[in-house]
Short mmCIF file of N, CA and C in Angstrom, two decimals:
data_model
loop_
_atom_site.label_atom_id
_atom_site.label_comp_id
_atom_site.label_asym_id
_atom_site.label_seq_id
_atom_site.Cartn_x
_atom_site.Cartn_y
_atom_site.Cartn_z
N ALA A 1 -1.51 -2.56 2.93
CA ALA A 1 -2.26 -1.32 2.77
C ALA A 1 -1.47 -0.14 3.34
N SER A 2 -0.80 -0.37 4.47
CA SER A 2 -0.06 0.74 5.09
C SER A 2 1.07 1.22 4.19
N ALA A 3 1.67 0.35 3.40
CA ALA A 3 2.79 0.74 2.52
C ALA A 3 2.34 1.72 1.44
N LEU A 4 1.06 1.69 1.10
CA LEU A 4 0.55 2.61 0.09
C LEU A 4 0.07 3.93 0.69
N VAL A 5 -0.11 3.95 1.99
CA VAL A 5 -0.63 5.14 2.67
C VAL A 5 0.49 5.90 3.37
N TYR A 6 1.30 5.19 4.11
CA TYR A 6 2.29 5.80 4.99
C TYR A 6 3.44 6.43 4.20
N GLU A 7 3.93 7.54 4.73
CA GLU A 7 5.08 8.21 4.15
C GLU A 7 6.00 8.66 5.28
N SER A 8 7.18 8.06 5.35
CA SER A 8 8.14 8.41 6.39
C SER A 8 8.51 9.88 6.30
N ARG A 9 8.77 10.46 7.44
CA ARG A 9 9.20 11.86 7.47
C ARG A 9 10.70 12.00 7.25
N ARG A 10 11.40 10.87 7.39
CA ARG A 10 12.85 10.90 7.27
C ARG A 10 13.31 10.06 6.09
N ASP A 11 14.25 10.58 5.34
CA ASP A 11 14.84 9.81 4.25
C ASP A 11 15.81 8.76 4.76
N ASP A 12 16.35 8.97 5.96
CA ASP A 12 17.35 8.06 6.51
C ASP A 12 16.74 7.08 7.51
N ALA A 13 15.46 6.80 7.37
CA ALA A 13 14.78 5.89 8.30
C ALA A 13 15.42 4.50 8.19
N PRO A 14 15.55 3.82 9.32
CA PRO A 14 16.14 2.47 9.28
C PRO A 14 15.22 1.51 8.53
N ALA A 15 15.77 0.36 8.15
CA ALA A 15 14.96 -0.66 7.48
C ALA A 15 13.77 -1.01 8.37
N PRO A 16 12.58 -1.06 7.80
CA PRO A 16 11.39 -1.31 8.62
C PRO A 16 11.34 -2.73 9.14
N ARG A 17 10.76 -2.86 10.31
CA ARG A 17 10.47 -4.18 10.87
C ARG A 17 9.18 -4.66 10.22
N LEU A 18 9.17 -5.90 9.77
CA LEU A 18 8.01 -6.43 9.07
C LEU A 18 7.46 -7.67 9.76
N PRO A 19 6.15 -7.84 9.71
CA PRO A 19 5.56 -9.08 10.23
C PRO A 19 6.02 -10.26 9.37
N SER A 20 5.96 -11.44 9.93
CA SER A 20 6.31 -12.64 9.16
C SER A 20 5.11 -13.05 8.30
N GLY A 21 5.28 -14.12 7.58
CA GLY A 21 4.18 -14.64 6.77
C GLY A 21 4.15 -14.02 5.39
N ALA A 22 2.96 -13.72 4.92
CA ALA A 22 2.75 -13.27 3.55
C ALA A 22 3.12 -11.81 3.31
N VAL A 23 3.49 -11.08 4.36
CA VAL A 23 3.75 -9.65 4.20
C VAL A 23 4.95 -9.38 3.30
N ARG A 24 6.05 -10.05 3.54
CA ARG A 24 7.27 -9.81 2.74
C ARG A 24 7.04 -10.09 1.25
N PRO A 25 6.49 -11.25 0.88
CA PRO A 25 6.25 -11.47 -0.55
C PRO A 25 5.25 -10.45 -1.14
N ALA A 26 4.26 -10.05 -0.36
CA ALA A 26 3.30 -9.06 -0.85
C ALA A 26 3.99 -7.72 -1.09
N LEU A 27 4.86 -7.31 -0.18
CA LEU A 27 5.60 -6.06 -0.36
C LEU A 27 6.56 -6.13 -1.54
N THR A 28 7.16 -7.29 -1.74
CA THR A 28 8.04 -7.47 -2.90
C THR A 28 7.25 -7.33 -4.19
N ALA A 29 6.10 -7.97 -4.26
CA ALA A 29 5.25 -7.86 -5.45
C ALA A 29 4.76 -6.43 -5.65
N LEU A 30 4.40 -5.77 -4.57
CA LEU A 30 3.95 -4.38 -4.65
C LEU A 30 5.06 -3.48 -5.17
N THR A 31 6.27 -3.69 -4.70
CA THR A 31 7.39 -2.87 -5.14
C THR A 31 7.71 -3.12 -6.62
N ARG A 32 7.61 -4.36 -7.05
CA ARG A 32 7.81 -4.67 -8.47
C ARG A 32 6.77 -3.97 -9.34
N LEU A 33 5.52 -4.01 -8.89
CA LEU A 33 4.45 -3.33 -9.63
C LEU A 33 4.70 -1.83 -9.67
N TRP A 34 5.08 -1.26 -8.53
CA TRP A 34 5.40 0.17 -8.49
C TRP A 34 6.52 0.50 -9.47
N SER A 35 7.55 -0.33 -9.52
CA SER A 35 8.68 -0.10 -10.41
C SER A 35 8.23 -0.09 -11.87
N ALA A 36 7.37 -1.03 -12.24
CA ALA A 36 6.86 -1.07 -13.62
C ALA A 36 6.01 0.16 -13.93
N LEU A 37 5.17 0.55 -12.98
CA LEU A 37 4.35 1.75 -13.18
C LEU A 37 5.21 2.99 -13.26
N ARG A 38 6.25 3.03 -12.45
CA ARG A 38 7.17 4.18 -12.44
C ARG A 38 7.85 4.33 -13.80
N GLU A 39 8.25 3.21 -14.41
CA GLU A 39 8.85 3.27 -15.74
C GLU A 39 7.85 3.80 -16.77
N THR A 40 6.62 3.37 -16.67
CA THR A 40 5.58 3.87 -17.59
C THR A 40 5.38 5.37 -17.38
N GLU A 41 5.40 5.82 -16.13
CA GLU A 41 5.31 7.26 -15.85
C GLU A 41 6.45 8.02 -16.53
N ARG A 42 7.66 7.52 -16.37
CA ARG A 42 8.82 8.19 -16.98
C ARG A 42 8.69 8.25 -18.50
N ASP A 43 8.21 7.17 -19.09
CA ASP A 43 8.03 7.13 -20.55
C ASP A 43 7.06 8.21 -21.01
N HIS A 44 6.13 8.58 -20.16
CA HIS A 44 5.12 9.58 -20.50
C HIS A 44 5.35 10.92 -19.81
N ARG A 45 6.54 11.08 -19.24
CA ARG A 45 6.95 12.31 -18.56
C ARG A 45 5.97 12.72 -17.46
N LEU A 46 5.58 11.73 -16.68
CA LEU A 46 4.71 11.95 -15.54
C LEU A 46 5.48 11.65 -14.25
N ASP A 47 5.00 12.21 -13.16
CA ASP A 47 5.61 11.94 -11.87
C ASP A 47 4.50 11.97 -10.82
N CYS A 48 3.81 10.85 -10.67
CA CYS A 48 2.66 10.80 -9.77
C CYS A 48 2.87 9.88 -8.58
N LEU A 49 3.48 8.75 -8.82
CA LEU A 49 3.57 7.72 -7.78
C LEU A 49 4.81 7.90 -6.91
N ARG A 50 4.62 7.62 -5.64
CA ARG A 50 5.78 7.55 -4.75
C ARG A 50 5.98 6.09 -4.39
N GLU A 51 7.19 5.76 -4.04
CA GLU A 51 7.52 4.38 -3.71
C GLU A 51 6.76 3.93 -2.47
N PRO A 52 6.27 2.69 -2.46
CA PRO A 52 5.62 2.18 -1.24
C PRO A 52 6.59 2.27 -0.06
N ASP A 53 6.05 2.57 1.10
CA ASP A 53 6.86 2.77 2.30
C ASP A 53 6.36 1.81 3.38
N ALA A 54 7.17 0.81 3.69
CA ALA A 54 6.79 -0.21 4.66
C ALA A 54 7.10 0.21 6.10
N GLY A 55 7.44 1.46 6.31
CA GLY A 55 7.85 1.92 7.63
C GLY A 55 6.77 1.89 8.70
N PHE A 56 5.54 1.73 8.33
CA PHE A 56 4.44 1.68 9.31
C PHE A 56 3.83 0.28 9.39
N ALA A 57 4.33 -0.65 8.60
CA ALA A 57 3.73 -1.98 8.52
C ALA A 57 3.70 -2.69 9.87
N TRP A 58 4.80 -2.61 10.62
CA TRP A 58 4.84 -3.30 11.91
C TRP A 58 3.84 -2.70 12.88
N ALA A 59 3.76 -1.39 12.94
CA ALA A 59 2.83 -0.72 13.85
C ALA A 59 1.38 -1.07 13.49
N ALA A 60 1.06 -1.05 12.21
CA ALA A 60 -0.30 -1.38 11.77
C ALA A 60 -0.62 -2.84 12.09
N TYR A 61 0.35 -3.71 11.86
CA TYR A 61 0.17 -5.13 12.17
C TYR A 61 -0.09 -5.33 13.66
N ARG A 62 0.73 -4.72 14.49
CA ARG A 62 0.58 -4.86 15.95
C ARG A 62 -0.78 -4.32 16.39
N CYS A 63 -1.20 -3.21 15.83
CA CYS A 63 -2.50 -2.65 16.17
C CYS A 63 -3.61 -3.62 15.78
N ALA A 64 -3.53 -4.18 14.58
CA ALA A 64 -4.54 -5.12 14.10
C ALA A 64 -4.55 -6.40 14.93
N GLN A 65 -3.43 -6.73 15.55
CA GLN A 65 -3.34 -7.92 16.40
C GLN A 65 -3.77 -7.62 17.84
N GLU A 66 -4.37 -6.44 18.04
CA GLU A 66 -4.94 -6.02 19.32
C GLU A 66 -3.90 -5.71 20.40
N ALA A 67 -2.71 -5.32 19.98
CA ALA A 67 -1.74 -4.83 20.96
C ALA A 67 -2.24 -3.49 21.50
N SER A 68 -1.91 -3.19 22.74
CA SER A 68 -2.34 -1.91 23.31
C SER A 68 -1.55 -0.77 22.67
N LEU A 69 -2.08 0.42 22.80
CA LEU A 69 -1.39 1.59 22.26
C LEU A 69 0.01 1.71 22.87
N ASP A 70 0.12 1.49 24.16
CA ASP A 70 1.43 1.54 24.82
C ASP A 70 2.40 0.51 24.24
N GLN A 71 1.91 -0.70 23.99
CA GLN A 71 2.76 -1.74 23.43
C GLN A 71 3.24 -1.36 22.03
N VAL A 72 2.35 -0.86 21.21
CA VAL A 72 2.72 -0.48 19.84
C VAL A 72 3.71 0.68 19.87
N LEU A 73 3.45 1.68 20.69
CA LEU A 73 4.34 2.85 20.74
C LEU A 73 5.70 2.49 21.30
N ASP A 74 5.80 1.45 22.13
CA ASP A 74 7.10 0.97 22.60
C ASP A 74 7.92 0.38 21.45
N ASP A 75 7.22 -0.15 20.44
CA ASP A 75 7.88 -0.79 19.29
C ASP A 75 8.29 0.19 18.19
N VAL A 76 7.69 1.36 18.17
CA VAL A 76 7.94 2.30 17.07
C VAL A 76 8.34 3.66 17.61
N ASP A 77 9.04 4.41 16.80
CA ASP A 77 9.46 5.75 17.17
C ASP A 77 8.47 6.74 16.56
N MET A 78 7.34 6.94 17.27
CA MET A 78 6.27 7.77 16.71
C MET A 78 5.45 8.36 17.85
N ALA A 79 5.03 9.58 17.67
CA ALA A 79 4.15 10.21 18.65
C ALA A 79 2.77 9.55 18.59
N PRO A 80 2.08 9.49 19.72
CA PRO A 80 0.75 8.86 19.74
C PRO A 80 -0.21 9.45 18.71
N GLY A 81 -0.22 10.76 18.58
CA GLY A 81 -1.12 11.40 17.62
C GLY A 81 -0.82 11.00 16.19
N ASP A 82 0.48 10.90 15.85
CA ASP A 82 0.86 10.46 14.51
C ASP A 82 0.42 9.03 14.27
N PHE A 83 0.61 8.17 15.28
CA PHE A 83 0.19 6.78 15.15
C PHE A 83 -1.31 6.69 14.87
N VAL A 84 -2.10 7.39 15.64
CA VAL A 84 -3.56 7.35 15.46
C VAL A 84 -3.94 7.88 14.09
N ARG A 85 -3.31 8.95 13.66
CA ARG A 85 -3.61 9.52 12.34
C ARG A 85 -3.31 8.52 11.23
N TRP A 86 -2.16 7.84 11.31
CA TRP A 86 -1.80 6.87 10.27
C TRP A 86 -2.72 5.66 10.30
N ILE A 87 -3.08 5.19 11.50
CA ILE A 87 -4.00 4.05 11.58
C ILE A 87 -5.34 4.41 10.95
N ARG A 88 -5.82 5.61 11.24
CA ARG A 88 -7.09 6.05 10.63
C ARG A 88 -6.98 6.10 9.11
N GLN A 89 -5.84 6.55 8.61
CA GLN A 89 -5.67 6.61 7.16
C GLN A 89 -5.62 5.22 6.54
N VAL A 90 -4.96 4.28 7.20
CA VAL A 90 -4.92 2.91 6.70
C VAL A 90 -6.34 2.32 6.70
N ALA A 91 -7.09 2.55 7.78
CA ALA A 91 -8.47 2.05 7.85
C ALA A 91 -9.34 2.69 6.77
N ASP A 92 -9.19 3.98 6.55
CA ASP A 92 -9.95 4.65 5.49
C ASP A 92 -9.61 4.08 4.12
N PHE A 93 -8.33 3.83 3.88
CA PHE A 93 -7.90 3.25 2.61
C PHE A 93 -8.46 1.84 2.45
N ALA A 94 -8.47 1.07 3.52
CA ALA A 94 -9.06 -0.27 3.46
C ALA A 94 -10.54 -0.19 3.11
N GLY A 95 -11.22 0.84 3.60
CA GLY A 95 -12.62 1.05 3.23
C GLY A 95 -12.78 1.35 1.76
N GLN A 96 -11.88 2.13 1.21
CA GLN A 96 -11.92 2.43 -0.23
C GLN A 96 -11.67 1.16 -1.04
N ILE A 97 -10.75 0.34 -0.58
CA ILE A 97 -10.47 -0.93 -1.27
C ILE A 97 -11.72 -1.81 -1.22
N ALA A 98 -12.35 -1.91 -0.05
CA ALA A 98 -13.55 -2.74 0.08
C ALA A 98 -14.66 -2.25 -0.85
N ASP A 99 -14.84 -0.94 -0.92
CA ASP A 99 -15.88 -0.39 -1.79
C ASP A 99 -15.60 -0.67 -3.26
N ALA A 100 -14.34 -0.59 -3.66
CA ALA A 100 -13.98 -0.78 -5.07
C ALA A 100 -13.91 -2.25 -5.45
N ALA A 101 -13.67 -3.12 -4.50
CA ALA A 101 -13.39 -4.53 -4.80
C ALA A 101 -14.61 -5.30 -5.28
N GLY A 102 -15.78 -4.93 -4.85
CA GLY A 102 -16.94 -5.75 -5.17
C GLY A 102 -16.97 -6.99 -4.29
N PRO A 103 -18.00 -7.80 -4.43
CA PRO A 103 -18.13 -8.99 -3.58
C PRO A 103 -16.93 -9.92 -3.73
N GLY A 104 -16.51 -10.49 -2.61
CA GLY A 104 -15.41 -11.45 -2.67
C GLY A 104 -14.46 -11.32 -1.51
N SER A 105 -13.38 -12.07 -1.59
CA SER A 105 -12.45 -12.17 -0.46
C SER A 105 -11.70 -10.86 -0.19
N LEU A 106 -11.37 -10.10 -1.23
CA LEU A 106 -10.66 -8.83 -0.99
C LEU A 106 -11.53 -7.87 -0.19
N ARG A 107 -12.81 -7.80 -0.53
CA ARG A 107 -13.72 -6.95 0.23
C ARG A 107 -13.80 -7.41 1.68
N GLU A 108 -13.95 -8.69 1.89
CA GLU A 108 -14.07 -9.22 3.26
C GLU A 108 -12.78 -9.01 4.05
N THR A 109 -11.64 -9.21 3.43
CA THR A 109 -10.36 -8.99 4.10
C THR A 109 -10.20 -7.52 4.46
N SER A 110 -10.57 -6.63 3.56
CA SER A 110 -10.48 -5.20 3.83
C SER A 110 -11.39 -4.79 4.98
N ARG A 111 -12.58 -5.33 5.00
CA ARG A 111 -13.51 -5.02 6.10
C ARG A 111 -13.01 -5.58 7.43
N ALA A 112 -12.38 -6.75 7.38
CA ALA A 112 -11.80 -7.32 8.61
C ALA A 112 -10.66 -6.43 9.11
N LEU A 113 -9.88 -5.89 8.21
CA LEU A 113 -8.80 -4.98 8.60
C LEU A 113 -9.38 -3.74 9.26
N ILE A 114 -10.42 -3.19 8.71
CA ILE A 114 -11.05 -2.01 9.29
C ILE A 114 -11.51 -2.31 10.72
N ARG A 115 -12.18 -3.43 10.91
CA ARG A 115 -12.64 -3.80 12.25
C ARG A 115 -11.48 -3.97 13.21
N ALA A 116 -10.38 -4.53 12.73
CA ALA A 116 -9.22 -4.76 13.60
C ALA A 116 -8.54 -3.46 13.99
N LEU A 117 -8.55 -2.47 13.11
CA LEU A 117 -7.85 -1.21 13.37
C LEU A 117 -8.70 -0.20 14.13
N ARG A 118 -9.99 -0.19 13.90
CA ARG A 118 -10.87 0.81 14.52
C ARG A 118 -11.33 0.34 15.90
N ARG A 119 -10.48 0.63 16.86
CA ARG A 119 -10.77 0.29 18.25
C ARG A 119 -10.00 1.24 19.14
N GLY A 120 -10.42 1.34 20.38
CA GLY A 120 -9.72 2.16 21.35
C GLY A 120 -9.64 3.62 20.94
N VAL A 121 -8.49 4.21 21.17
CA VAL A 121 -8.29 5.64 20.94
C VAL A 121 -8.48 6.01 19.46
N VAL A 122 -8.33 5.06 18.57
CA VAL A 122 -8.50 5.32 17.14
C VAL A 122 -9.93 5.74 16.83
N THR A 123 -10.88 5.27 17.62
CA THR A 123 -12.28 5.59 17.36
C THR A 123 -12.71 6.90 17.99
N TYR A 124 -11.88 7.45 18.86
CA TYR A 124 -12.22 8.72 19.55
C TYR A 124 -12.21 9.87 18.55
N SER A 125 -13.22 10.71 18.66
CA SER A 125 -13.29 11.92 17.85
C SER A 125 -13.35 13.13 18.78
N PRO A 126 -12.49 14.13 18.55
CA PRO A 126 -12.51 15.31 19.43
C PRO A 126 -13.84 16.07 19.37
N ASP A 127 -14.62 15.82 18.33
CA ASP A 127 -15.92 16.50 18.21
C ASP A 127 -16.97 15.89 19.14
N GLU A 128 -16.64 14.77 19.79
CA GLU A 128 -17.60 14.07 20.63
C GLU A 128 -17.50 14.46 22.10
N ASP A 129 -16.90 15.56 22.43
CA ASP A 129 -16.75 15.99 23.83
C ASP A 129 -18.07 16.29 24.48
#
């Protein structure tokens, strides 16, 4: 989910650190799908999609695994406010996926992701002072 939301600020960003397991094959499949869609866009003289960006995948994974904010920020080169903003966007996107998915495992997985990400400082709202 983070690869579809996150957008690196730098074009020269190093290769992203990725969690093990199903993440790499999922990102490969996602990139293949993006490539096919990109070709269709070119055929129709459109330019809408940007390439998936896995640069936040490790940080999102660590957050979902209940690492502390300090631990996650030690692993990534990102300001705390940027990290919180991106986590909120990934959680919001997961909510959109859950709403669109209908009953089933994708909805439940998306809701589990939201629960895993929405904790600690991520849940703080400046309007709640």
